[in-house]
Amino acid sequence: MNKKKIFGLALLALIGASFIAVPACVRNAFVKTNELNDKLEREWNFVLPDSARVIYDIHNRGWMGDGVELFAVENGIQDELPIEFSDVPDDGFEEEVDMRISMFNADDPVDEQYLPDWERDYCWKLLNDERDNTMYLWHYSDETLLYILINY
């Protein structure tokens, strides 16, 4: 085979792979968002707006269902949620979130770009359910991501 044919076949394979990979990523974000919405509706009595998309999630759940989950949701949906956020920084909230995030395994740590930065201006809300589960929500005033940390 000549170089042009090899290059053409490689390019064709790359284009074909992108037709498979891109829809799979979009579908994966859609599925993760639906799963999170199901969980929020079932356990916390609210859902995310239709425009919301989960862009990052990490779980550390034990065999008994205990553990933590962290989600980053995009699209600036904070104003559309039926939740009143506080814009007054809270050291206790920050310490609890940091402690819960430290529960993730060293083998599978939280991506640094999704770790809390308490030096930035943020708004927050702490929710508890009847089973002693806790949800920590926060967002920064200068970005469109909503962070959801659930402790079971």
Phi, psi and omega in degrees: 000143177273170185296325180296319180294318179297315179298317180297317178294319179295318178295318178298318178295320179295316178297317178298318179296323180291328177292335177272316187289316183297309177299327179294320178294316179297317179296319180299316177297320179295315180296315179298320179295317178297319178297317178295317179299319177301315180296315181296319180292316183290318188257338187231359175063035169207161177231161177280151176299159181301332182283350183286144177220130174287122179251346178207138173208147178212141185231145171220084184251135177280174182291341178265006178091357178277161179139201183225153175224138177236133179232144168242124185243133183259167171105020172056049188270001188304320182288343181269354182275147178278046185229135176267112179273147173265139177254012177265119180306145183224113181299322180297317178298313181301315180295319180296315179298314180300319179296317180294320180294329178292348179284347178290146183296146175295333179288336182222069185284164175292135176303132186305326182291346179253006175284147180297144174237092187285357175282340179275159175290128181220159172242150187214163175207140177242126179237144175236148175249181184289348180257018180066023171276150182232137175241129177250124178240138174206156174211155180262146184292341183255016176212168186260007181273142171250129179258133180233119177241122181246129178249123180256000000 
